[in-house]
Each structure stands twice: as structure tokens, then as C-alpha cells.
XYZ file of C-alpha atoms in Angstrom:
484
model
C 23.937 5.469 -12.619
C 25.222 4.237 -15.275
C 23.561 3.537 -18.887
C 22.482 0.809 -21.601
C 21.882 0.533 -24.866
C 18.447 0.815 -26.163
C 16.326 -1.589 -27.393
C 12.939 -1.633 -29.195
C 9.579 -2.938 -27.486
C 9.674 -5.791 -30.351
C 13.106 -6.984 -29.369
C 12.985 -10.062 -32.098
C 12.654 -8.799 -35.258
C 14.360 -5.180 -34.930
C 18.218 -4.376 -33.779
C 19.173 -3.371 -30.494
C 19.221 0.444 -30.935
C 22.649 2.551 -30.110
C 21.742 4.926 -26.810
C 22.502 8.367 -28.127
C 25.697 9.710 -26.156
C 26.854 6.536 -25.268
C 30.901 5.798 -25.126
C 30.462 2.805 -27.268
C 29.914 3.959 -31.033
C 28.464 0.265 -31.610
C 28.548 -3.477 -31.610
C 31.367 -5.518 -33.409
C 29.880 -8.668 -35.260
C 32.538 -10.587 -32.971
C 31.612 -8.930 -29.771
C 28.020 -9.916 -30.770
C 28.490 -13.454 -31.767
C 31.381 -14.230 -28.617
C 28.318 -12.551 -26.342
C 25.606 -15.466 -27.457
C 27.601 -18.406 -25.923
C 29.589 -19.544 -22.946
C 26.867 -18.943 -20.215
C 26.240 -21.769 -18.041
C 22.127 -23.124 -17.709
C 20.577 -20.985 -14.627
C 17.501 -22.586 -15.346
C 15.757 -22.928 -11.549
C 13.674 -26.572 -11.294
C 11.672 -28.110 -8.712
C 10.200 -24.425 -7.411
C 8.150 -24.450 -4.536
C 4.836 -22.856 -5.278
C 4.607 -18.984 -3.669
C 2.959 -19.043 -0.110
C -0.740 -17.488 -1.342
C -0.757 -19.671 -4.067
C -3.431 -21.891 -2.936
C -5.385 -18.626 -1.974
C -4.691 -17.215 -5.222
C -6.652 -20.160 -7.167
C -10.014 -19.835 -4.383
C -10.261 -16.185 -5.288
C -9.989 -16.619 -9.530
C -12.672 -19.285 -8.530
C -14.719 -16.610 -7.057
C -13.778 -14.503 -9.765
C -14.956 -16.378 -12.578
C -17.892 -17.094 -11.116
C -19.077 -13.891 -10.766
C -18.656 -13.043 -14.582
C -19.384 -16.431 -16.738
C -18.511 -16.226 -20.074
C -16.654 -13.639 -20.550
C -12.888 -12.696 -21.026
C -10.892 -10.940 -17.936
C -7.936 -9.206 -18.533
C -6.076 -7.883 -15.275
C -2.425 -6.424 -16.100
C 0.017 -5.639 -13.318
C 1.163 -2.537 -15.068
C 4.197 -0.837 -16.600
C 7.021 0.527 -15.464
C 6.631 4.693 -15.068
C 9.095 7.162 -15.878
C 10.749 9.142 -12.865
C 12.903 11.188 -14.781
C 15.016 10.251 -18.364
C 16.094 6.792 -17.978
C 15.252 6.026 -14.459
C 12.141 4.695 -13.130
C 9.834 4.152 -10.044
C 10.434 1.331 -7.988
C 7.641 -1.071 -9.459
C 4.692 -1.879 -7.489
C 2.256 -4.169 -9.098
C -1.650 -3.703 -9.086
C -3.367 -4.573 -6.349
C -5.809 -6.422 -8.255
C -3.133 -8.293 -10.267
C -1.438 -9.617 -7.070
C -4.329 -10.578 -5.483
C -4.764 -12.831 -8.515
C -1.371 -14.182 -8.780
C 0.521 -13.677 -6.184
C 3.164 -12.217 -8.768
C 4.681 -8.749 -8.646
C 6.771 -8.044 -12.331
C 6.109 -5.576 -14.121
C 4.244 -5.752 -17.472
C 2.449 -9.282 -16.471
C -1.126 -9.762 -17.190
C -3.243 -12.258 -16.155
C -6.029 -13.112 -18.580
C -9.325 -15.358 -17.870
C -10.832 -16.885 -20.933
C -14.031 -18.418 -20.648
C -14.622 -22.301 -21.147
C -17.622 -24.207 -21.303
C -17.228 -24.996 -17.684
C -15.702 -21.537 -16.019
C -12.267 -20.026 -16.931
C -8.848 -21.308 -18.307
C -6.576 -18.615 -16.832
C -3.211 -17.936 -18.417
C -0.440 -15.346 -16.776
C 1.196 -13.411 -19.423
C 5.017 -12.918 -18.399
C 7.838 -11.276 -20.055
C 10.278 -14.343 -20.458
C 14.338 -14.213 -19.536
C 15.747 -11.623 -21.641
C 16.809 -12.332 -25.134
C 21.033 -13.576 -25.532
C 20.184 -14.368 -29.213
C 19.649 -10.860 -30.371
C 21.317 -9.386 -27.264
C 18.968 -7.915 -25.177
C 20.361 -9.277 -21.907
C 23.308 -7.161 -22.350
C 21.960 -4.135 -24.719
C 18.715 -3.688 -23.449
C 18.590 -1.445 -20.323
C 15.756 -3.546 -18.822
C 17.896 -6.355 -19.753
C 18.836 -9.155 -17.247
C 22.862 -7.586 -16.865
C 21.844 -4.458 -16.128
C 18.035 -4.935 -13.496
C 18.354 -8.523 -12.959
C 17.283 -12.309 -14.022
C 13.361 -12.778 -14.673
C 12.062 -15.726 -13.983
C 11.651 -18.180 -17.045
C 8.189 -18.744 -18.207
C 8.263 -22.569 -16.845
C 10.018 -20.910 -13.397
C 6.350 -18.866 -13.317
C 4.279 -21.467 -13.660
C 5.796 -23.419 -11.202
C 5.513 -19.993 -8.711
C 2.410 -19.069 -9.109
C 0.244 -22.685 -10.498
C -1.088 -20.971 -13.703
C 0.152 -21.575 -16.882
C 2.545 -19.282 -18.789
C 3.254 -16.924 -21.929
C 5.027 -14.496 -23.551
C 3.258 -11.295 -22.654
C 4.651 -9.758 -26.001
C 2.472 -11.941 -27.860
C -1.152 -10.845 -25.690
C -2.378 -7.570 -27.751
C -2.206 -9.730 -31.278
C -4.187 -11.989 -28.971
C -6.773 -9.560 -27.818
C -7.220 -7.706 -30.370
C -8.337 -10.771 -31.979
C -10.712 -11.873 -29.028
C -14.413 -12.392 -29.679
C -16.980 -12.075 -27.157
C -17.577 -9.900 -24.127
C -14.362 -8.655 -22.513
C -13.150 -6.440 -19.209
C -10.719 -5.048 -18.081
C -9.132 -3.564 -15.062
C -8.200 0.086 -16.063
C -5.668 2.290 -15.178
C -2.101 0.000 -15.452
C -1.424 -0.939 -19.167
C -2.066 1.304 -21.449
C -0.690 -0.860 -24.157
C -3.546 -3.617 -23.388
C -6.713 -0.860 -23.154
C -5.419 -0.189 -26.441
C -5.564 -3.559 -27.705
C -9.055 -3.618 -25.694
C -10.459 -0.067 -27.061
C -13.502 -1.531 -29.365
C -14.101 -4.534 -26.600
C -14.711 -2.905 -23.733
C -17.085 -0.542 -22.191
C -16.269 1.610 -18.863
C -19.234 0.670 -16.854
C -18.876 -3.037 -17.140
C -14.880 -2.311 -16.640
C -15.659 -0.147 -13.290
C -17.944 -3.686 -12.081
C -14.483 -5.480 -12.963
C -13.004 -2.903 -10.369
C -15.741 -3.000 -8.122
C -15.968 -6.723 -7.495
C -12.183 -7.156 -6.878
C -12.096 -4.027 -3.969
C -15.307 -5.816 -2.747
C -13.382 -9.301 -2.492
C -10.896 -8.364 -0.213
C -13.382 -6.565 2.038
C -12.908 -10.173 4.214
C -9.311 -11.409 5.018
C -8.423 -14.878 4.448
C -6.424 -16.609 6.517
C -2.743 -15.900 4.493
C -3.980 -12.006 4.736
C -4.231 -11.954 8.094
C -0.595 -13.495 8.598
C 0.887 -10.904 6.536
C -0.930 -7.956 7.967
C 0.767 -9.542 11.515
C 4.254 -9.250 9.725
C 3.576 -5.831 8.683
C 2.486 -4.479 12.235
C 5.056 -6.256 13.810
C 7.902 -4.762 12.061
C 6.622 -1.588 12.497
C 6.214 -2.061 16.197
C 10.094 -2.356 15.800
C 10.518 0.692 13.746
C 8.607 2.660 16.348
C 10.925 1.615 18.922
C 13.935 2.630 16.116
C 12.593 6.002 16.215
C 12.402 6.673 19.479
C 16.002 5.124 20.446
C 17.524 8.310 18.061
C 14.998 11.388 18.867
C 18.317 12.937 19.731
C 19.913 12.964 16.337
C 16.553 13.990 15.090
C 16.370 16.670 17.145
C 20.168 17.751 15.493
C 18.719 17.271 12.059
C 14.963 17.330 11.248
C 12.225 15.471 10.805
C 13.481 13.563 7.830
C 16.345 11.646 10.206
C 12.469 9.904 11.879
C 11.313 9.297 7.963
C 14.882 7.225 7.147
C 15.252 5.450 10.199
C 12.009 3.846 9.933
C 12.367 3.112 6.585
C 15.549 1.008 7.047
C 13.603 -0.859 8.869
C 11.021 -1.403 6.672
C 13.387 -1.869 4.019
C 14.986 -4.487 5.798
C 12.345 -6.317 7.191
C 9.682 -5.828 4.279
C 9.340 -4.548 0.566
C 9.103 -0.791 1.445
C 7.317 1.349 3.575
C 2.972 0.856 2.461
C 2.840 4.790 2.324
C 4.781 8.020 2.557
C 5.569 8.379 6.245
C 4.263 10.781 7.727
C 6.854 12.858 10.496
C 5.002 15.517 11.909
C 6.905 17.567 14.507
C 5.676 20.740 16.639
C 2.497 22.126 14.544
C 3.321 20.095 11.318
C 1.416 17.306 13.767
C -1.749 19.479 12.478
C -1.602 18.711 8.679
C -2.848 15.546 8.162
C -0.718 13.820 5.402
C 2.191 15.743 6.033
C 4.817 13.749 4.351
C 7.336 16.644 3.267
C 9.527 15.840 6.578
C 12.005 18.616 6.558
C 10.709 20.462 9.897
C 12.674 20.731 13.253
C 12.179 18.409 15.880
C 11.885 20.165 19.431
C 12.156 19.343 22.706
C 8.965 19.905 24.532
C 7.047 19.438 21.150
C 5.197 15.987 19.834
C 6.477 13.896 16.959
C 3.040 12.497 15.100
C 4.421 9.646 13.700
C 2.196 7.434 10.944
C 3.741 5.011 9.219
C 3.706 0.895 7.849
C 6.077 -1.322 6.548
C 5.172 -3.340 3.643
C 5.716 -6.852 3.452
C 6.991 -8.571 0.635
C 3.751 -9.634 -0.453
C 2.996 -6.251 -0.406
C 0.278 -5.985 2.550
C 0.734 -2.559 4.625
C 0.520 -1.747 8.201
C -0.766 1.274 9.039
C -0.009 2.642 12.923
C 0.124 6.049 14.362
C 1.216 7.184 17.457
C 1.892 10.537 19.263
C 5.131 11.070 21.146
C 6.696 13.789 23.526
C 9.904 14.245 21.461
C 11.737 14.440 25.419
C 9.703 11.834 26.945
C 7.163 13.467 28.564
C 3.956 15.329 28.066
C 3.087 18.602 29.007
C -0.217 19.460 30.784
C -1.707 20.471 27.662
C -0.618 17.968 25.843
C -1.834 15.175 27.764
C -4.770 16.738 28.532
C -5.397 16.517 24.416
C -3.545 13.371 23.745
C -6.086 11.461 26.551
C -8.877 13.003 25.042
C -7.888 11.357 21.824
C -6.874 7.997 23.420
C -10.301 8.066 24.842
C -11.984 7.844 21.951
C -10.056 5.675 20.882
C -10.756 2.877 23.127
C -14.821 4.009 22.491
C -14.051 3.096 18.544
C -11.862 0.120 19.201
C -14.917 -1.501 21.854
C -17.288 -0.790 18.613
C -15.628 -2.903 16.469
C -17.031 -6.373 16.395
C -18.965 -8.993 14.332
C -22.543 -7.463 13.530
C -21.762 -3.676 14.134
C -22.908 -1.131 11.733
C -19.159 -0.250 9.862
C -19.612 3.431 11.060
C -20.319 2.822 14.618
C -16.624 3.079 15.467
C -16.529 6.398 14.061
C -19.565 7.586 15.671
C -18.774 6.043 19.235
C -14.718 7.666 18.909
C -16.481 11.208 17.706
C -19.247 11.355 20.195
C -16.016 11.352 22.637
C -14.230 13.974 21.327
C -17.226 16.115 20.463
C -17.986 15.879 24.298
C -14.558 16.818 25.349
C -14.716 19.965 22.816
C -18.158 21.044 24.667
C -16.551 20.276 28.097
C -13.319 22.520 27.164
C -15.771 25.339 26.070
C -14.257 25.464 22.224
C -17.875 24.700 21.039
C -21.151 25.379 22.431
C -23.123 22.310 23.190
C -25.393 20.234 23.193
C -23.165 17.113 21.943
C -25.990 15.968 19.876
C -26.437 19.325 17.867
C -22.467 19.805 17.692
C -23.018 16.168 16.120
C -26.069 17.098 14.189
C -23.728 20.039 11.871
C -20.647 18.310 12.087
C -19.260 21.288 14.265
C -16.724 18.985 15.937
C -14.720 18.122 12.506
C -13.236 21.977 12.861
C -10.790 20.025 15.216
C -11.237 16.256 14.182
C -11.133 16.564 10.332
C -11.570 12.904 9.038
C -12.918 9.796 9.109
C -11.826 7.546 12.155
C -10.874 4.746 9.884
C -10.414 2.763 6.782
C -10.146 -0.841 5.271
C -6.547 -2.039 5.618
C -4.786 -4.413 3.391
C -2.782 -4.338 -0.080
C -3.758 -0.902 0.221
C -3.161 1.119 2.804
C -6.660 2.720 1.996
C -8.046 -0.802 1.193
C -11.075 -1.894 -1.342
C -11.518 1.686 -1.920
C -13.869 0.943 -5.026
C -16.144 -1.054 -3.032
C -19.789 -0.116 -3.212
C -20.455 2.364 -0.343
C -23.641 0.247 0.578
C -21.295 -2.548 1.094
C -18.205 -0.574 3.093
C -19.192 2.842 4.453
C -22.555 1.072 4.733
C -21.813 -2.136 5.509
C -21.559 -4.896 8.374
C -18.620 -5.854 10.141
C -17.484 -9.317 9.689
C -15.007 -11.818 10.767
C -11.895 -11.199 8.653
C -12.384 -7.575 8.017
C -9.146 -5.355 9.629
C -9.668 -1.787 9.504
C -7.783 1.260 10.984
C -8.898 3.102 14.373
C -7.627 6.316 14.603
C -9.503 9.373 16.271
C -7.457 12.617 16.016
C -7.781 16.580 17.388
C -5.943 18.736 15.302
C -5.488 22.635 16.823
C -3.890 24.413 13.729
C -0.961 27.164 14.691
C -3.123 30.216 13.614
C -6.888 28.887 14.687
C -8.076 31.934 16.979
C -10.892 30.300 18.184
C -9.112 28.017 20.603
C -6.902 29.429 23.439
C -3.296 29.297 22.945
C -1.954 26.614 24.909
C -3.932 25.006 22.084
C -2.468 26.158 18.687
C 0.012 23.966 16.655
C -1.389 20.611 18.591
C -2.438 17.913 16.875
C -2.736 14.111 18.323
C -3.641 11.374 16.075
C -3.551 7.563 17.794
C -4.085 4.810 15.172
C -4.395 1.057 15.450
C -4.875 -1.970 13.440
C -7.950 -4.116 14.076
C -8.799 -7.412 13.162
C -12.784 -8.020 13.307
C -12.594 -11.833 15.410
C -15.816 -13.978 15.961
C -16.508 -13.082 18.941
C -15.158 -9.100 18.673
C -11.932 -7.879 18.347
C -8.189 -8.357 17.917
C -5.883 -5.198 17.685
C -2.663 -6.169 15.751
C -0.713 -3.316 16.914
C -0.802 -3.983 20.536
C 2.770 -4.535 20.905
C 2.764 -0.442 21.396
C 2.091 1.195 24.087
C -1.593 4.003 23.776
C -2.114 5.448 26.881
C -0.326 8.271 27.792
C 1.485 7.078 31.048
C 2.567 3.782 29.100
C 3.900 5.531 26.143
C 6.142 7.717 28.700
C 7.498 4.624 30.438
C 8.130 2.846 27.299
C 10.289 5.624 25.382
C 12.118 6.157 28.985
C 13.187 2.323 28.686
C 14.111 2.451 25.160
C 16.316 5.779 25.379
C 17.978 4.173 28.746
């Protein structure tokens, strides 16, 4: 890769400094001045406002609302180190997108209170700097990662007004009155914020914007589609080249799903998770560089990301040669089972854990009925006996987060009500680790997870990711078409 010049955060009033080891020893006055001019006007007009734009404006609405006279400063976040002079791809708060709809790095959107609500104001990082030659010096400069879009450009996007982010910590560390903050992204603004702020009214900052997106609006629910959809279509990539996984490893499942998400979206919403043979039985396992066998299952849990950055998140289970063993159906409808118990919970009214409850009562039954545990169900229930073999939670909030409004209060999630607009995850799992001597074993190094996206309607349910195949039979008929 190669390298830039440096430059200083204060671009204006300080020279572009030399990168040490560079090839050029420095910058002629006449390279400088010929650099300033001859570029034609790329200025973009007439910009068609992003898609969530109107949904953007409804939820700072809500926003303000909620905290009246005071200032709200939500950043986006900074770019983070991966190692020297390269960075992590850029993913913008959650919080800050919800807002905006915007994704750069270092923006900051800032809600100052009027006499009647909130003037908002998006603080951007304008087009780099030809004057002092940043555009070509600087190595976040617009030669070497890209055009920004102009401050006007912005406000045109995203229907707030514009400025120069440089310009916000003067700004707030001038700022009177009661301020918060979403923590955790700019360090350079908490800075600017230390003697303002306070890290309980902060954390109800947090809390409210998790608890807002507990209920989908209408652009939400598109996206979420999008998501699932392309990675219905990077399941069936998988399965069409189990054969040249099975020559390489699991990682050859991990990159061919994430061309597709690639492709099709921003990135994948998580680390994929390939789990081959007994790797099935570690729950996140997302190092990918196992074998994939013939007459073993591929656990396979992964999301693309759209470009506006909501995640799909879909497991399935799949004989790596097309068809189960005895066993391994025997396990995988146990799971798919329970499944369907958690999915038929899931409607307007329900208690938020009854899917959980209805999918574990199912599998704690089958544990009892395959003599691993000793019964009752309802005392195996009672000390959590089962979750030797199940493990976790049957679900989570779905989103701009895989793990979605994760700072809600629990007496609103975990304890909450379902409601139209809500999608969670369903996804019961049985998990028989490779060296677990209290199960027979035909059992060891089997683990089945099947995971689904659901969409709380008004009258019950819609699951997103029906466009693949569950039940056991089904998924065996489905891979047999693709690999033929």
C-alpha cells in the first residue's frame, strides 16, 4: 500500500508534515503553487435527499422531545488504527446513523436547544484542503481515500444544516447549559465535554436511543428485507462450492459469502461464523480455518449488511454431502422443533421471553426423552439443567446491530411486550461438545443451531428469512438442486 505525506489535525494554520522514510525529501514552492490550480469544479448540485431522510427528522423529533433544553452531542466516531498507517474499515455509530442517515467518519451531529425544541446542526469534515495541500499531502486526503462530500453536498443529503467539524470542540467547550453525550466514539469531543457532562445522564442519552429503535419504522423494515434477501443468496453461494471447501477449509465458506455480501451490501453485519464437524459446538466460532468433511455439518451464521448498514442475521445447519445422518437428524429436528414452538410465540401482546421459553421447553423435553437428563421437564426447567446442551438465549433484537438496542432497559426488552415493528432473531440450538462424557457418542462434536429473522406483524408474525429452506427433508432437497 502505498504512503502519504503527513499532515497535522489543524491542517490551516500548520504545514503539511514530511512522512518520515518517504522517497520525496519535500515539496518544491513550484510543485506547491502548480498543485493549487487547474482542477475543474466537481461541485455535485441538485442532490436528492438520502432514502431515511424523512425518517431521520421524525426520530430527532422524538429525540428532542425527550430531553428539552439541553445540548446533544452524538459523534459518529474516528477512524481506529489497525496497524501503522492503515486503518479499520469505518463503521459509523449506530446512534449517529440513526440520526442522520450519514456514515463518515469524524461527523457529529449536535442538538442545541431553542426556545421551541432543537436547532440541529451536522458537523462534517469539508472537501479536503488544495490551498495548503492536503488533498494531495494528507494521507486522509481526497487523492489518496477519496472525495468527501462538500458541506452544501451534506446538507442537501441528509436535510440538516452543515459545518466544519474542526471548528465543534472551540464550540463546546464554550457551551453553557446542560449537555450529553453519547460515549464511547470521539474521544476528541468527551474531551471538549469533560466538565459538561456527567455519566449517568450520558448512559440515559444511550439508553433512550437503543430504546428507540426497539420498534421498526417502515424504511427499517425494507432494509432488514434487503439484508435477508441477499443472504438467502449467499446461502445458496455456499452450498453450490461445498466441494472446494471441502479441498480447503472452512475459510473458502467465510469468503464466498462475503463476496456476496460485499457485492450486494456494505459488508457482512458480523464475523461469520463457519463451523464445520465439532467447531459447530462453539458458539461464535469465527476463526474459520477447520476442515470441512464429508459426513459432518457446516453451522453456518452469517448477514450481509446493507448499505445503510442494517444486518441480517440467519443460521442454518447443513450436511456438508447433502444428507443427514440418523443422528444428525434426529438432533437437527429436535432443534427445528423448537424452533417452530418460538417462531408460533412471537406475536403482538406476547411476553418478549415467551419465545424462548416455548423453543426451550422443547428441547428440554427431547433431552429428558433421550435420557441425557433426568426429568421432570419442569424441574430440568426449574435449575436451568437443559442449558448444559442449549447454552444461550433463543434470540435477540435485530437491526443496525446485529445484537440490536442492547442498552435498552431490561424492563423494556428482556421484560418487555412484543409489538408491531419489533424483528428479533429465533434461533434454538443443542450443542454436544467433542469431549462431553455425559452424552453417548454418536453425540459428541454435534451442534445444530437454526436461526430466523422475525418481523412482529399486527396480527402475528412475518419471518423474513423464509426464502430458506428449515426442515430437515427441505434443506436436503434444496442443496441437491443447487449442487445439480
Amino acid at each position: 500500500m502505498a504512503s502519504a505525506e503527513e499532515t497535522l489535525a489543524s491542517a490551516e494554520e500548520e504545514p503539511i508534515k514530511q512522512r518520515k522514510n518517504g522517497l520525496y525529501p519535500g515539496v518544491s514552492d513550484e510543485l506547491a503553487e502548480n498543485m493549487k490550480s487547474g482542477w475543474a469544479d466537481t461541485e455535485l448540485h441538485g442532490l436528492a435527499p438520502v432514502a431515511q431522510a424523512e425518517h431521520t427528522a421524525r426520530r430527532r423529533a422524538a429525540l428532542s422531545a425527550r430531553f428539552p433544553g439541553e445540548r446533544l452531542v452524538i459523534p459518529a466516531g474516528n477512524l481506529k488504527t489497525r496497524s501503522n498507517d492503515t486503518e479499520y474499515a469505518f463503521r459509523a455509530s449506530v446512534e449517529y446513523t440513526y440520526l442522520t442517515g450519514d456514515q463518515t467518519e469524524d461527523g457529529v451531529l449536535v442538538l442545541e436547544p431553542t426556545a421551541d425544541g432543537h436547532r440541529a446542526t451536522v458537523y462534517l469534515l469539508p472537501r479536503s484542503d488544495r490551498e495548503n495541500g492536503e488533498f494531495w499531502l494528507s494521507g486522509q486526503g481526497e487523492l489518496w481515500v477519496g472525495r468527501r462530500h462538500s458541506l452544501t453536498e451534506a446538507e442537501q443529503l441528509y436535510g440538516i444544516p452543515a459545518s466544519d467539524v474542526r471548528e465543534l470542540p472551540e464550540k463546546l467547550r464554550e457551551a453553557t447549559g446542560p449537555v450529553r453525550v453519547v460515549r464511547g466514539h470521539d474521544g476528541g469531543i468527551e474531551t471538549a465535554l469533560t466538565d459538561k457532562v456527567t455519566a449517568e445522564r450520558d448512559e440515559e442519552l444511550r439508553v433512550f436511543l437503543s430504546e428507540a429503535r426497539l420498534v421498526k419504522d417502515a424504511f427499517e423494515v425494507g432494509e432488514l428485507q434487503k439484508a435477508v434477501d441477499s443472504t438467502v443468496r449467499g446461502f445458496e453461494d455456499v452450498v453450490k462450492v461445498l466441494d472446494k471447501a471441502e479441498a480447503t477449509s472452512e475459510r473458502y465458506v467465510e469468503g464466498t459469502f462475503f463476496l456476496r455480501a460485499r457485492v450486494e451490501g456494505n459488508d457482512v453485519g458480523y464475523g461469520t461464523i463457519a463451523a464445520a464437524g465439532p467447531h459447530a459446538c462453539t458458539l461464535h466460532w469465527v476463526r474459520n480455518d477447520g476442515p470441512v468433511r464429508s459426513g459432518d455439518l457446516l453451522l453456518l451464521d452469517a448477514g450481509v449488511e446493507t448499505h445503510s448498514l442494517y444486518t441480517a442475521d440467519v443460521t442454518r445447519t447443513l450436511p456438508v454431502n447433502g444428507a443427514y445422518s440418523e443422528i444428525q437428524r434426529k438432533i437437527y429436528d429436535a432443534v427445528y422443533e423448537a424452533q417452530e414452538a418460538g417462531i408460533a410465540a412471537v406475536r403482538p401482546g406476547a411476553k418478549y421471553r415467551d419465545f424462548h421459553d416455548a423453543a426451550q421447553r422443547v428441547l428440554t423435553a427431547k433431552l429428558v426423552e433421550w435420557g441425557l437428563v433426568e426429568g421432570p421437564v419442569e424441574r430440568v426447567l426449574e435449575l436451568g439443567l437443559q442449558r448444559r446442551w442449549t447454552l444461550h438465549g433463543t434470540g435477540h433484537m435485530l437491526g443496525l446491530d446485529v445484537h440490536d438496542c442492547a442498552a435498552a432497559r431490561t424492563e423494556t426488552y428482556v421484560d418487555g411486550t412484543l409489538e408491531p415493528g419489533m424483528v428479533l432473531t429465533v434461533e434454538p440450538g443443542l450443542y454436544f461438545q467433542a469431549d462431553d462424557l455425559t452424552v453417548p457418542a454418536e453425540y459428541r462434536g454435534i451442534g445444530v443451531r437454526i436461526e430466523d429473522d422475525i418481523l412482529v406483524t399486527e396480527d402475528g408474525n412475518r419471518n423474513l428469512s423464509a426464502g430458506l429452506p428449515r426442515r430437515s427433508d427441505e434443506v436436503e432437497a434444496w442443496m441437491a438442486r443447487l449442487k445439480g
